[in-house]
Amino acid sequence: MRTAEIKRKTKETDIEIFVKLDGEGKVNIDTGIGFFDHMLTAFGVHSGIDLDVRCNGDLNVDGHHSVEDTGICLGKAFAEALGDKGGIARYGSAFVPMDEALAFCSLDISGRPFLVFDAEFHDDRIGEFDTCLAEEFFRAFAFNSGITLHIKEEYGKNDHHITEAMFKAVAHALKDAMTLTGKGVLSTKGVL
């Protein structure tokens, strides 16, 4: 069973994350940042991953440490749950519309972390979530999971819609990439 549990405590955050990759999209999220909770909920539901996230962070400073550290821990949990990455489809891509916004994601569960993030936001915040933290979250997630991750806002006007489309596009691409194929490691090298 592809599961992992990560606990990480620093002077800035105290985080516990549990993931079950072959789940039903059951989520229990509490980061103290409402919009971020909404995005992680969408991520779990649309990827079909059971996701339990608890983050107690220094929100008196701002949301940066909580969002980035959650990305770090979620990435580590994915890396652990995926193991040697054998028997998965490896690649996934998805376009997701959200009203007037359209986002695209293409990813490779390669063991070679990289992030290309191409989005422009119109406002500084969505609720208590600083829009610049979307990129910080995805960078932390990509580099700690070993995923090459490309995310692009095709177009959009509403930052809520743009961000939600991106999280859902990543979720759908990830769902395809981690699909079990029953074959070996998809690489000419024989390992990832």
PDB file of C-alpha atoms in Angstrom:
ATOM      1  CA  MET A   1       0.000   0.000   0.000  1.00  0.00           C
ATOM      2  CA  ARG A   2       1.440   3.374  -1.033  1.00  0.00           C
ATOM      3  CA  THR A   3       1.224   5.435   2.135  1.00  0.00           C
ATOM      4  CA  ALA A   4       3.491   7.713   4.117  1.00  0.00           C
ATOM      5  CA  GLU A   5       3.417   9.775   7.274  1.00  0.00           C
ATOM      6  CA  ILE A   6       5.704  12.752   7.803  1.00  0.00           C
ATOM      7  CA  LYS A   7       6.165  14.774  10.981  1.00  0.00           C
ATOM      8  CA  ARG A   8       8.334  17.885  11.048  1.00  0.00           C
ATOM      9  CA  LYS A   9       8.735  20.396  13.842  1.00  0.00           C
ATOM     10  CA  THR A  10      10.778  23.586  13.596  1.00  0.00           C
ATOM     11  CA  LYS A  11      10.739  26.890  15.466  1.00  0.00           C
ATOM     12  CA  GLU A  12       8.318  28.136  12.797  1.00  0.00           C
ATOM     13  CA  THR A  13       5.988  25.201  12.117  1.00  0.00           C
ATOM     14  CA  ASP A  14       4.749  21.915  13.550  1.00  0.00           C
ATOM     15  CA  ILE A  15       3.422  19.700  10.751  1.00  0.00           C
ATOM     16  CA  GLU A  16       1.941  16.201  10.478  1.00  0.00           C
ATOM     17  CA  ILE A  17       0.962  14.784   7.092  1.00  0.00           C
ATOM     18  CA  PHE A  18      -0.448  11.419   6.084  1.00  0.00           C
ATOM     19  CA  VAL A  19      -0.959  10.415   2.439  1.00  0.00           C
ATOM     20  CA  LYS A  20      -2.541   7.332   0.910  1.00  0.00           C
ATOM     21  CA  LEU A  21      -1.943   7.466  -2.832  1.00  0.00           C
ATOM     22  CA  ASP A  22      -4.492   4.778  -3.642  1.00  0.00           C
ATOM     23  CA  GLY A  23      -7.272   6.425  -1.706  1.00  0.00           C
ATOM     24  CA  GLU A  24     -10.679   7.871  -2.390  1.00  0.00           C
ATOM     25  CA  GLY A  25      -9.880  11.565  -2.061  1.00  0.00           C
ATOM     26  CA  LYS A  26     -10.779  11.718   1.616  1.00  0.00           C
ATOM     27  CA  VAL A  27      -9.239  14.843   3.108  1.00  0.00           C
ATOM     28  CA  ASN A  28      -8.798  16.397   6.527  1.00  0.00           C
ATOM     29  CA  ILE A  29      -6.919  19.684   6.248  1.00  0.00           C
ATOM     30  CA  ASP A  30      -6.080  22.308   8.892  1.00  0.00           C
ATOM     31  CA  THR A  31      -3.270  24.776   8.192  1.00  0.00           C
ATOM     32  CA  GLY A  32      -4.868  27.843   9.728  1.00  0.00           C
ATOM     33  CA  ILE A  33      -5.061  29.487   6.279  1.00  0.00           C
ATOM     34  CA  GLY A  34      -8.573  29.042   4.917  1.00  0.00           C
ATOM     35  CA  PHE A  35      -7.853  29.421   1.217  1.00  0.00           C
ATOM     36  CA  PHE A  36      -4.810  27.122   1.441  1.00  0.00           C
ATOM     37  CA  ASP A  37      -6.991  24.520   3.167  1.00  0.00           C
ATOM     38  CA  HIS A  38      -9.442  24.883   0.273  1.00  0.00           C
ATOM     39  CA  MET A  39      -6.642  24.317  -2.279  1.00  0.00           C
ATOM     40  CA  LEU A  40      -5.246  21.252  -0.473  1.00  0.00           C
ATOM     41  CA  THR A  41      -8.778  19.860  -0.225  1.00  0.00           C
ATOM     42  CA  ALA A  42      -9.232  20.290  -3.984  1.00  0.00           C
ATOM     43  CA  PHE A  43      -5.801  18.707  -4.533  1.00  0.00           C
ATOM     44  CA  GLY A  44      -6.751  15.604  -2.507  1.00  0.00           C
ATOM     45  CA  VAL A  45     -10.239  15.220  -3.933  1.00  0.00           C
ATOM     46  CA  HIS A  46      -9.192  15.658  -7.579  1.00  0.00           C
ATOM     47  CA  SER A  47      -6.143  13.396  -7.331  1.00  0.00           C
ATOM     48  CA  GLY A  48      -8.016  10.681  -5.433  1.00  0.00           C
ATOM     49  CA  ILE A  49      -5.367  10.809  -2.717  1.00  0.00           C
ATOM     50  CA  ASP A  50      -6.389  10.473   0.910  1.00  0.00           C
ATOM     51  CA  LEU A  51      -4.735  13.414   2.575  1.00  0.00           C
ATOM     52  CA  ASP A  52      -4.500  14.396   6.223  1.00  0.00           C
ATOM     53  CA  VAL A  53      -2.626  17.652   6.863  1.00  0.00           C
ATOM     54  CA  ARG A  54      -2.176  19.461  10.162  1.00  0.00           C
ATOM     55  CA  CYS A  55       0.038  22.535  10.280  1.00  0.00           C
ATOM     56  CA  ASN A  56       0.487  24.753  13.294  1.00  0.00           C
ATOM     57  CA  GLY A  57       2.594  27.658  12.067  1.00  0.00           C
ATOM     58  CA  ASP A  58       3.697  31.156  12.977  1.00  0.00           C
ATOM     59  CA  LEU A  59       0.779  32.869  11.272  1.00  0.00           C
ATOM     60  CA  ASN A  60       1.421  35.912  13.456  1.00  0.00           C
ATOM     61  CA  VAL A  61       4.370  36.510  11.084  1.00  0.00           C
ATOM     62  CA  ASP A  62       2.571  35.555   7.840  1.00  0.00           C
ATOM     63  CA  GLY A  63       1.633  32.406   5.942  1.00  0.00           C
ATOM     64  CA  HIS A  64       4.961  31.831   4.211  1.00  0.00           C
ATOM     65  CA  HIS A  65       6.487  29.309   6.629  1.00  0.00           C
ATOM     66  CA  SER A  66       3.253  27.332   6.923  1.00  0.00           C
ATOM     67  CA  VAL A  67       2.704  27.088   3.163  1.00  0.00           C
ATOM     68  CA  GLU A  68       6.318  26.334   2.217  1.00  0.00           C
ATOM     69  CA  ASP A  69       6.857  23.831   5.040  1.00  0.00           C
ATOM     70  CA  THR A  70       3.599  22.065   4.148  1.00  0.00           C
ATOM     71  CA  GLY A  71       4.931  21.763   0.582  1.00  0.00           C
ATOM     72  CA  ILE A  72       8.196  20.327   1.917  1.00  0.00           C
ATOM     73  CA  CYS A  73       6.412  17.743   4.052  1.00  0.00           C
ATOM     74  CA  LEU A  74       3.870  16.822   1.392  1.00  0.00           C
ATOM     75  CA  GLY A  75       6.700  16.359  -1.108  1.00  0.00           C
ATOM     76  CA  LYS A  76       8.615  14.118   1.293  1.00  0.00           C
ATOM     77  CA  ALA A  77       5.460  12.079   1.915  1.00  0.00           C
ATOM     78  CA  PHE A  78       4.942  11.582  -1.827  1.00  0.00           C
ATOM     79  CA  ALA A  79       8.558  10.553  -2.343  1.00  0.00           C
ATOM     80  CA  GLU A  80       8.282   8.000   0.448  1.00  0.00           C
ATOM     81  CA  ALA A  81       4.902   6.650  -0.704  1.00  0.00           C
ATOM     82  CA  LEU A  82       6.100   6.302  -4.324  1.00  0.00           C
ATOM     83  CA  GLY A  83       9.187   4.310  -3.295  1.00  0.00           C
ATOM     84  CA  ASP A  84      11.396   3.339  -6.263  1.00  0.00           C
ATOM     85  CA  LYS A  85       8.735   4.646  -8.676  1.00  0.00           C
ATOM     86  CA  GLY A  86       8.537   1.264 -10.397  1.00  0.00           C
ATOM     87  CA  GLY A  87       5.318   0.268 -12.108  1.00  0.00           C
ATOM     88  CA  ILE A  88       3.853   3.769 -12.522  1.00  0.00           C
ATOM     89  CA  ALA A  89       2.887   5.667 -15.670  1.00  0.00           C
ATOM     90  CA  ARG A  90       5.411   8.365 -14.632  1.00  0.00           C
ATOM     91  CA  TYR A  91       4.023  11.197 -16.822  1.00  0.00           C
ATOM     92  CA  GLY A  92       0.823  13.175 -16.534  1.00  0.00           C
ATOM     93  CA  SER A  93      -0.690  16.294 -18.067  1.00  0.00           C
ATOM     94  CA  ALA A  94      -3.979  18.099 -17.596  1.00  0.00           C
ATOM     95  CA  PHE A  95      -5.827  21.248 -18.596  1.00  0.00           C
ATOM     96  CA  VAL A  96      -8.370  22.391 -16.025  1.00  0.00           C
ATOM     97  CA  PRO A  97     -10.865  25.238 -16.520  1.00  0.00           C
ATOM     98  CA  MET A  98     -12.299  27.194 -13.605  1.00  0.00           C
ATOM     99  CA  ASP A  99     -14.889  29.628 -14.911  1.00  0.00           C
ATOM    100  CA  GLU A 100     -12.920  32.227 -16.952  1.00  0.00           C
ATOM    101  CA  ALA A 101      -9.520  30.778 -15.969  1.00  0.00           C
ATOM    102  CA  LEU A 102      -7.624  27.914 -17.592  1.00  0.00           C
ATOM    103  CA  ALA A 103      -4.540  26.228 -16.152  1.00  0.00           C
ATOM    104  CA  PHE A 104      -2.223  23.559 -17.504  1.00  0.00           C
ATOM    105  CA  CYS A 105       0.107  21.142 -15.739  1.00  0.00           C
ATOM    106  CA  SER A 106       2.564  18.632 -17.117  1.00  0.00           C
ATOM    107  CA  LEU A 107       4.736  16.575 -14.796  1.00  0.00           C
ATOM    108  CA  ASP A 108       7.248  13.766 -14.659  1.00  0.00           C
ATOM    109  CA  ILE A 109       7.793  11.661 -11.546  1.00  0.00           C
ATOM    110  CA  SER A 110      11.431  11.428 -12.506  1.00  0.00           C
ATOM    111  CA  GLY A 111      13.491  11.816  -9.361  1.00  0.00           C
ATOM    112  CA  ARG A 112      14.840  15.018 -10.952  1.00  0.00           C
ATOM    113  CA  PRO A 113      13.059  17.905  -9.240  1.00  0.00           C
ATOM    114  CA  PHE A 114      12.337  21.061 -11.183  1.00  0.00           C
ATOM    115  CA  LEU A 115       9.628  23.713 -11.258  1.00  0.00           C
ATOM    116  CA  VAL A 116       8.476  25.922 -14.098  1.00  0.00           C
ATOM    117  CA  PHE A 117       5.727  28.205 -12.789  1.00  0.00           C
ATOM    118  CA  ASP A 118       4.168  30.629 -15.256  1.00  0.00           C
ATOM    119  CA  ALA A 119       1.327  32.627 -13.735  1.00  0.00           C
ATOM    120  CA  GLU A 120       0.481  36.244 -13.093  1.00  0.00           C
ATOM    121  CA  PHE A 121      -1.830  37.234 -10.292  1.00  0.00           C
ATOM    122  CA  HIS A 122      -3.854  40.435 -10.149  1.00  0.00           C
ATOM    123  CA  ASP A 123      -4.029  40.875  -6.377  1.00  0.00           C
ATOM    124  CA  ASP A 124      -1.631  40.306  -3.508  1.00  0.00           C
ATOM    125  CA  ARG A 125      -3.981  38.082  -1.521  1.00  0.00           C
ATOM    126  CA  ILE A 126      -6.846  35.645  -1.712  1.00  0.00           C
ATOM    127  CA  GLY A 127      -8.368  35.794   1.758  1.00  0.00           C
ATOM    128  CA  GLU A 128      -5.440  35.235   4.132  1.00  0.00           C
ATOM    129  CA  PHE A 129      -3.341  33.554   1.418  1.00  0.00           C
ATOM    130  CA  ASP A 130      -0.588  35.593  -0.247  1.00  0.00           C
ATOM    131  CA  THR A 131      -0.809  34.785  -3.965  1.00  0.00           C
ATOM    132  CA  CYS A 132       2.996  34.600  -4.255  1.00  0.00           C
ATOM    133  CA  LEU A 133       2.866  31.557  -1.965  1.00  0.00           C
ATOM    134  CA  ALA A 134       1.329  29.378  -4.688  1.00  0.00           C
ATOM    135  CA  GLU A 135       4.705  29.239  -6.420  1.00  0.00           C
ATOM    136  CA  GLU A 136       6.513  28.687  -3.086  1.00  0.00           C
ATOM    137  CA  PHE A 137       4.256  25.735  -2.284  1.00  0.00           C
ATOM    138  CA  PHE A 138       4.727  24.073  -5.665  1.00  0.00           C
ATOM    139  CA  ARG A 139       8.505  24.610  -5.574  1.00  0.00           C
ATOM    140  CA  ALA A 140       8.762  23.000  -2.133  1.00  0.00           C
ATOM    141  CA  PHE A 141       6.513  20.140  -3.223  1.00  0.00           C
ATOM    142  CA  ALA A 142       8.396  19.494  -6.491  1.00  0.00           C
ATOM    143  CA  PHE A 143      11.868  19.595  -4.976  1.00  0.00           C
ATOM    144  CA  ASN A 144      10.994  17.347  -2.039  1.00  0.00           C
ATOM    145  CA  SER A 145       8.997  14.812  -4.066  1.00  0.00           C
ATOM    146  CA  GLY A 146      11.502  14.547  -6.929  1.00  0.00           C
ATOM    147  CA  ILE A 147       8.960  15.647  -9.512  1.00  0.00           C
ATOM    148  CA  THR A 148       9.599  17.763 -12.607  1.00  0.00           C
ATOM    149  CA  LEU A 149       6.600  20.084 -12.479  1.00  0.00           C
ATOM    150  CA  HIS A 150       5.433  22.571 -15.115  1.00  0.00           C
ATOM    151  CA  ILE A 151       2.426  24.748 -14.282  1.00  0.00           C
ATOM    152  CA  LYS A 152       1.030  27.434 -16.555  1.00  0.00           C
ATOM    153  CA  GLU A 153      -1.845  29.837 -16.247  1.00  0.00           C
ATOM    154  CA  GLU A 154      -3.183  29.934 -19.789  1.00  0.00           C
ATOM    155  CA  TYR A 155      -5.463  32.867 -18.941  1.00  0.00           C
ATOM    156  CA  GLY A 156      -7.755  34.164 -16.235  1.00  0.00           C
ATOM    157  CA  LYS A 157      -8.896  37.253 -14.359  1.00  0.00           C
ATOM    158  CA  ASN A 158      -9.949  35.997 -10.932  1.00  0.00           C
ATOM    159  CA  ASP A 159      -6.999  34.916  -8.756  1.00  0.00           C
ATOM    160  CA  HIS A 160      -9.136  32.429  -6.832  1.00  0.00           C
ATOM    161  CA  HIS A 161     -10.103  30.731 -10.088  1.00  0.00           C
ATOM    162  CA  ILE A 162      -6.542  30.826 -11.479  1.00  0.00           C
ATOM    163  CA  THR A 163      -5.042  29.271  -8.339  1.00  0.00           C
ATOM    164  CA  GLU A 164      -7.752  26.646  -7.977  1.00  0.00           C
ATOM    165  CA  ALA A 165      -7.392  25.645 -11.629  1.00  0.00           C
ATOM    166  CA  MET A 166      -3.639  25.196 -11.080  1.00  0.00           C
ATOM    167  CA  PHE A 167      -4.062  23.011  -7.979  1.00  0.00           C
ATOM    168  CA  LYS A 168      -6.660  20.884  -9.766  1.00  0.00           C
ATOM    169  CA  ALA A 169      -4.510  20.589 -12.908  1.00  0.00           C
ATOM    170  CA  VAL A 170      -1.590  19.361 -10.789  1.00  0.00           C
ATOM    171  CA  ALA A 171      -3.915  16.904  -9.038  1.00  0.00           C
ATOM    172  CA  HIS A 172      -5.229  15.428 -12.298  1.00  0.00           C
ATOM    173  CA  ALA A 173      -1.761  15.219 -13.860  1.00  0.00           C
ATOM    174  CA  LEU A 174      -0.427  13.543 -10.718  1.00  0.00           C
ATOM    175  CA  LYS A 175      -3.320  11.073 -10.675  1.00  0.00           C
ATOM    176  CA  ASP A 176      -2.399   9.968 -14.201  1.00  0.00           C
ATOM    177  CA  ALA A 177       1.357   9.861 -13.518  1.00  0.00           C
ATOM    178  CA  MET A 178       1.123   7.687 -10.409  1.00  0.00           C
ATOM    179  CA  THR A 179      -1.287   5.208 -12.021  1.00  0.00           C
ATOM    180  CA  LEU A 180      -0.013   1.664 -11.555  1.00  0.00           C
ATOM    181  CA  THR A 181       0.902  -0.010 -14.839  1.00  0.00           C
ATOM    182  CA  GLY A 182       2.168  -3.359 -13.552  1.00  0.00           C
ATOM    183  CA  LYS A 183       5.362  -2.864 -15.536  1.00  0.00           C
ATOM    184  CA  GLY A 184       8.861  -1.985 -14.356  1.00  0.00           C
ATOM    185  CA  VAL A 185      10.449   1.423 -14.064  1.00  0.00           C
ATOM    186  CA  LEU A 186       9.633   3.513 -17.144  1.00  0.00           C
ATOM    187  CA  SER A 187      13.167   4.577 -18.049  1.00  0.00           C
ATOM    188  CA  THR A 188      15.827   3.547 -20.536  1.00  0.00           C
ATOM    189  CA  LYS A 189      18.234   3.576 -17.561  1.00  0.00           C
ATOM    190  CA  GLY A 190      16.138   1.017 -15.707  1.00  0.00           C
ATOM    191  CA  VAL A 191      16.008   3.228 -12.600  1.00  0.00           C
ATOM    192  CA  LEU A 192      14.711   6.660 -11.681  1.00  0.00           C
TER     193      LEU A 192
END
